[in-house]
Amino acid sequence: MLIGTTKSVQGANENDAFGDFLITYGHSKDHRPDLKQFKIGAAVQENGHPVMGQIFSGNKSDKVWNPEAVLKMSEFFNKKGYKDVVFVSDCAIVSTDSLNELSRKHIQFISRLPETFNLAQELKDLAWQADNWNDIGPLSDAKTAANYKTFAIQRELNGRKYDFVVVYSSVLDAKKEKTLKKRIAKQKEELQKLAKDLAKQKFACAPDAETALKKFQAKAEEMGFTTQGEIKVEEKRSYSGKGRPRKGEEPTISITYQCQCRIGEMKPDYYEQLRQKESTFVLIANVRDKKKWDDRRILQEYKNQSSIENKFRFLKSPVYLGPVYLEKPNRIQALGYVFILVLLISSYLEYRVRKSLKENKEYVLLPGKKKTDRPTTKTIMEYFSFIMIVIVNGQRLFPSNCNKQALNLVRWAGYDPEEVYLKPLPWYPGRKK
């Protein structure tokens, strides 16, 4: 899996490049576009262990780095004799050029088809019309876990066949729902403006006005909105000359017809259809073993990215990695590689603890007396901070009220607490004997 993030730097950094590494402005995942930055990318196994890390310029696009990283990693794995490697990435890897290159090198991958491809909407519509979903269910044991269903199909893209999996999630992201409501409100506002423009038009006969009204209502209802319309008749009397009409002169009567249309709310069933489509996304896969890589596994591997991305968010916390005040690009780049080493160590620590908990059928107690056998690195480190020692007559001891859970976590990580905490520290240069 490929993951990446940005790290902002403080202070004035000159635009001196160190090789092809440049500290500069770019799209900030820290939400600090006012600060210069550098980028950190890593390729990790499905268990979260990094196998490759790279520090690169702050303005390098993920759409450029992701395909480059996949090609380099594929070459590396081929040299090592690993032939059945499947790369998982977000939609940054999917473009016309990168797909052609990946297919040409026979590289297996799983990614998300960007909405910028017309095929994405076409496949969504096809899935809902066919209504032949494969019920996957939840992918985790969490109470709030979403239920998934999938629709698999093969299609050509740029002259090559790929496997596509249309995925529906029962949980609509709050941000997407907010965006959907904003889009609906904007559509309604535009229709109301068009209705006002239509009301200003005058028609010479009722059939023409009715035709225009029906056409407008059909357009609004096609967009899912309810409408109420009527034809307003206006009678106007006029005389041949200006001023007071001559005695006995009959007025000329002209009749015009105007359309009045009110835009109502969106129909509930139509809104639900839109909501369902917003909860739907399309995965693209190029895998050789179709039986091994079914709908569920493709989806599971893609969704695993989120748990691995959480490791980056944890390590970017100011508690663990504060502001970067280094000035020279080579020092900043070196710090970035230290960041990747920290990611490696934290991932391995988390892996060992979780493995031990599962094997021993144990659990860690979280705030609110919640039990988990999958503690995060942050939780593990917080427990380690509870460990205290006392020194009595030169002997290192655990106090009687030492946190037992914290000591167990040391054991679950594969170490003896007494060896780690109570054994006298070795002498090193600068330490007083």
Short mmCIF file of N, CA and C in Angstrom, two decimals, residues 126-184:
data_model
loop_
_atom_site.label_atom_id
_atom_site.label_comp_id
_atom_site.label_asym_id
_atom_site.label_seq_id
_atom_site.Cartn_x
_atom_site.Cartn_y
_atom_site.Cartn_z
N LEU A 126 -25.31 1.78 -13.74
CA LEU A 126 -25.53 0.40 -14.17
C LEU A 126 -25.79 -0.50 -12.97
N ALA A 127 -25.03 -0.30 -11.90
CA ALA A 127 -25.18 -1.13 -10.70
C ALA A 127 -26.55 -0.95 -10.07
N TRP A 128 -27.01 0.29 -9.99
CA TRP A 128 -28.32 0.55 -9.37
C TRP A 128 -29.47 0.08 -10.27
N GLN A 129 -29.28 0.18 -11.58
CA GLN A 129 -30.31 -0.30 -12.50
C GLN A 129 -30.41 -1.83 -12.45
N ALA A 130 -29.27 -2.50 -12.42
CA ALA A 130 -29.26 -3.96 -12.40
C ALA A 130 -29.79 -4.50 -11.08
N ASP A 131 -29.50 -3.79 -9.99
CA ASP A 131 -29.97 -4.17 -8.65
C ASP A 131 -29.65 -5.65 -8.35
N ASN A 132 -28.41 -6.02 -8.64
CA ASN A 132 -27.97 -7.39 -8.40
C ASN A 132 -26.72 -7.37 -7.52
N TRP A 133 -26.91 -6.89 -6.30
CA TRP A 133 -25.78 -6.65 -5.40
C TRP A 133 -25.34 -7.93 -4.69
N ASN A 134 -24.06 -7.97 -4.38
CA ASN A 134 -23.49 -9.03 -3.54
C ASN A 134 -23.36 -8.47 -2.13
N ASP A 135 -24.12 -9.01 -1.20
CA ASP A 135 -24.13 -8.48 0.17
C ASP A 135 -22.86 -8.92 0.91
N ILE A 136 -21.98 -7.96 1.15
CA ILE A 136 -20.70 -8.24 1.82
C ILE A 136 -20.86 -8.17 3.34
N GLY A 137 -21.70 -7.25 3.80
CA GLY A 137 -21.86 -7.05 5.24
C GLY A 137 -20.76 -6.16 5.80
N PRO A 138 -20.58 -6.14 7.11
CA PRO A 138 -19.54 -5.29 7.72
C PRO A 138 -18.16 -5.90 7.54
N LEU A 139 -17.14 -5.04 7.54
CA LEU A 139 -15.76 -5.50 7.42
C LEU A 139 -15.04 -5.52 8.77
N SER A 140 -15.73 -5.09 9.82
CA SER A 140 -15.14 -5.12 11.16
C SER A 140 -16.21 -5.45 12.18
N ASP A 141 -15.78 -5.69 13.41
CA ASP A 141 -16.72 -6.04 14.48
C ASP A 141 -17.25 -4.82 15.22
N ALA A 142 -16.84 -3.64 14.83
CA ALA A 142 -17.28 -2.42 15.51
C ALA A 142 -18.79 -2.23 15.36
N LYS A 143 -19.42 -1.71 16.42
CA LYS A 143 -20.87 -1.53 16.39
C LYS A 143 -21.30 -0.54 15.32
N THR A 144 -20.44 0.45 15.06
CA THR A 144 -20.78 1.49 14.07
C THR A 144 -20.29 1.15 12.67
N ALA A 145 -19.80 -0.08 12.48
CA ALA A 145 -19.24 -0.47 11.18
C ALA A 145 -20.30 -0.42 10.09
N ALA A 146 -19.90 0.06 8.93
CA ALA A 146 -20.82 0.15 7.79
C ALA A 146 -21.05 -1.24 7.19
N ASN A 147 -22.22 -1.42 6.60
CA ASN A 147 -22.51 -2.63 5.82
C ASN A 147 -22.23 -2.31 4.35
N TYR A 148 -21.60 -3.25 3.68
CA TYR A 148 -21.24 -3.03 2.28
C TYR A 148 -21.93 -4.04 1.38
N LYS A 149 -22.19 -3.59 0.16
CA LYS A 149 -22.62 -4.50 -0.89
C LYS A 149 -21.90 -4.09 -2.17
N THR A 150 -21.65 -5.07 -3.03
CA THR A 150 -20.82 -4.82 -4.20
C THR A 150 -21.48 -5.32 -5.48
N PHE A 151 -21.02 -4.74 -6.57
CA PHE A 151 -21.47 -5.14 -7.91
C PHE A 151 -20.21 -5.21 -8.77
N ALA A 152 -19.85 -6.41 -9.20
CA ALA A 152 -18.61 -6.61 -9.96
C ALA A 152 -18.89 -6.69 -11.45
N ILE A 153 -17.99 -6.10 -12.23
CA ILE A 153 -18.15 -6.11 -13.68
C ILE A 153 -16.80 -5.88 -14.34
N GLN A 154 -16.62 -6.42 -15.53
CA GLN A 154 -15.41 -6.16 -16.31
C GLN A 154 -15.75 -5.17 -17.41
N ARG A 155 -14.88 -4.20 -17.60
CA ARG A 155 -15.08 -3.21 -18.65
C ARG A 155 -13.73 -2.80 -19.24
N GLU A 156 -13.79 -2.25 -20.43
CA GLU A 156 -12.58 -1.72 -21.06
C GLU A 156 -12.39 -0.26 -20.68
N LEU A 157 -11.14 0.11 -20.47
CA LEU A 157 -10.77 1.50 -20.21
C LEU A 157 -9.47 1.76 -20.95
N ASN A 158 -9.51 2.71 -21.87
CA ASN A 158 -8.33 3.02 -22.70
C ASN A 158 -7.84 1.79 -23.47
N GLY A 159 -8.81 0.97 -23.91
CA GLY A 159 -8.45 -0.18 -24.74
C GLY A 159 -7.98 -1.40 -23.98
N ARG A 160 -8.01 -1.36 -22.64
CA ARG A 160 -7.59 -2.52 -21.84
C ARG A 160 -8.70 -2.91 -20.88
N LYS A 161 -8.82 -4.23 -20.62
CA LYS A 161 -9.86 -4.72 -19.72
C LYS A 161 -9.39 -4.67 -18.28
N TYR A 162 -10.30 -4.20 -17.40
CA TYR A 162 -10.02 -4.16 -15.97
C TYR A 162 -11.23 -4.72 -15.22
N ASP A 163 -10.98 -5.13 -13.98
CA ASP A 163 -12.07 -5.53 -13.09
C ASP A 163 -12.52 -4.30 -12.32
N PHE A 164 -13.84 -4.08 -12.28
CA PHE A 164 -14.39 -2.97 -11.53
C PHE A 164 -15.34 -3.50 -10.46
N VAL A 165 -15.29 -2.90 -9.29
CA VAL A 165 -16.19 -3.27 -8.21
C VAL A 165 -16.90 -2.00 -7.74
N VAL A 166 -18.21 -1.95 -7.99
CA VAL A 166 -19.01 -0.82 -7.50
C VAL A 166 -19.39 -1.15 -6.06
N VAL A 167 -19.07 -0.25 -5.14
CA VAL A 167 -19.26 -0.51 -3.71
C VAL A 167 -20.27 0.47 -3.12
N TYR A 168 -21.24 -0.08 -2.40
CA TYR A 168 -22.21 0.76 -1.67
C TYR A 168 -21.96 0.61 -0.18
N SER A 169 -21.87 1.74 0.51
CA SER A 169 -21.69 1.75 1.96
C SER A 169 -22.96 2.28 2.61
N SER A 170 -23.40 1.63 3.69
CA SER A 170 -24.63 2.06 4.37
C SER A 170 -24.43 3.34 5.17
N VAL A 171 -23.19 3.70 5.39
CA VAL A 171 -22.89 4.91 6.16
C VAL A 171 -22.38 5.99 5.22
N LEU A 172 -23.17 7.04 5.07
CA LEU A 172 -22.76 8.15 4.22
C LEU A 172 -21.90 9.10 5.04
N ASP A 173 -20.74 9.36 4.52
CA ASP A 173 -19.83 10.28 5.20
C ASP A 173 -20.53 11.62 5.43
N ALA A 174 -20.39 12.17 6.65
CA ALA A 174 -21.07 13.42 7.02
C ALA A 174 -20.68 14.56 6.08
N LYS A 175 -19.43 14.58 5.67
CA LYS A 175 -18.96 15.62 4.77
C LYS A 175 -19.65 15.52 3.42
N LYS A 176 -19.82 14.28 2.93
CA LYS A 176 -20.48 14.08 1.64
C LYS A 176 -21.95 14.46 1.71
N GLU A 177 -22.60 14.14 2.85
CA GLU A 177 -24.01 14.49 3.00
C GLU A 177 -24.19 16.00 3.01
N LYS A 178 -23.28 16.70 3.66
CA LYS A 178 -23.31 18.16 3.70
C LYS A 178 -23.13 18.73 2.30
N THR A 179 -22.20 18.14 1.54
CA THR A 179 -21.95 18.57 0.17
C THR A 179 -23.18 18.32 -0.70
N LEU A 180 -23.83 17.18 -0.50
CA LEU A 180 -25.03 16.84 -1.27
C LEU A 180 -26.14 17.85 -1.01
N LYS A 181 -26.36 18.19 0.26
CA LYS A 181 -27.41 19.16 0.60
C LYS A 181 -27.11 20.54 0.02
N LYS A 182 -25.85 20.91 0.01
CA LYS A 182 -25.46 22.20 -0.57
C LYS A 182 -25.75 22.21 -2.07
N ARG A 183 -25.44 21.09 -2.73
CA ARG A 183 -25.67 20.99 -4.17
C ARG A 183 -27.15 21.06 -4.49
N ILE A 184 -27.98 20.41 -3.68
CA ILE A 184 -29.43 20.44 -3.89
C ILE A 184 -29.96 21.86 -3.70
#
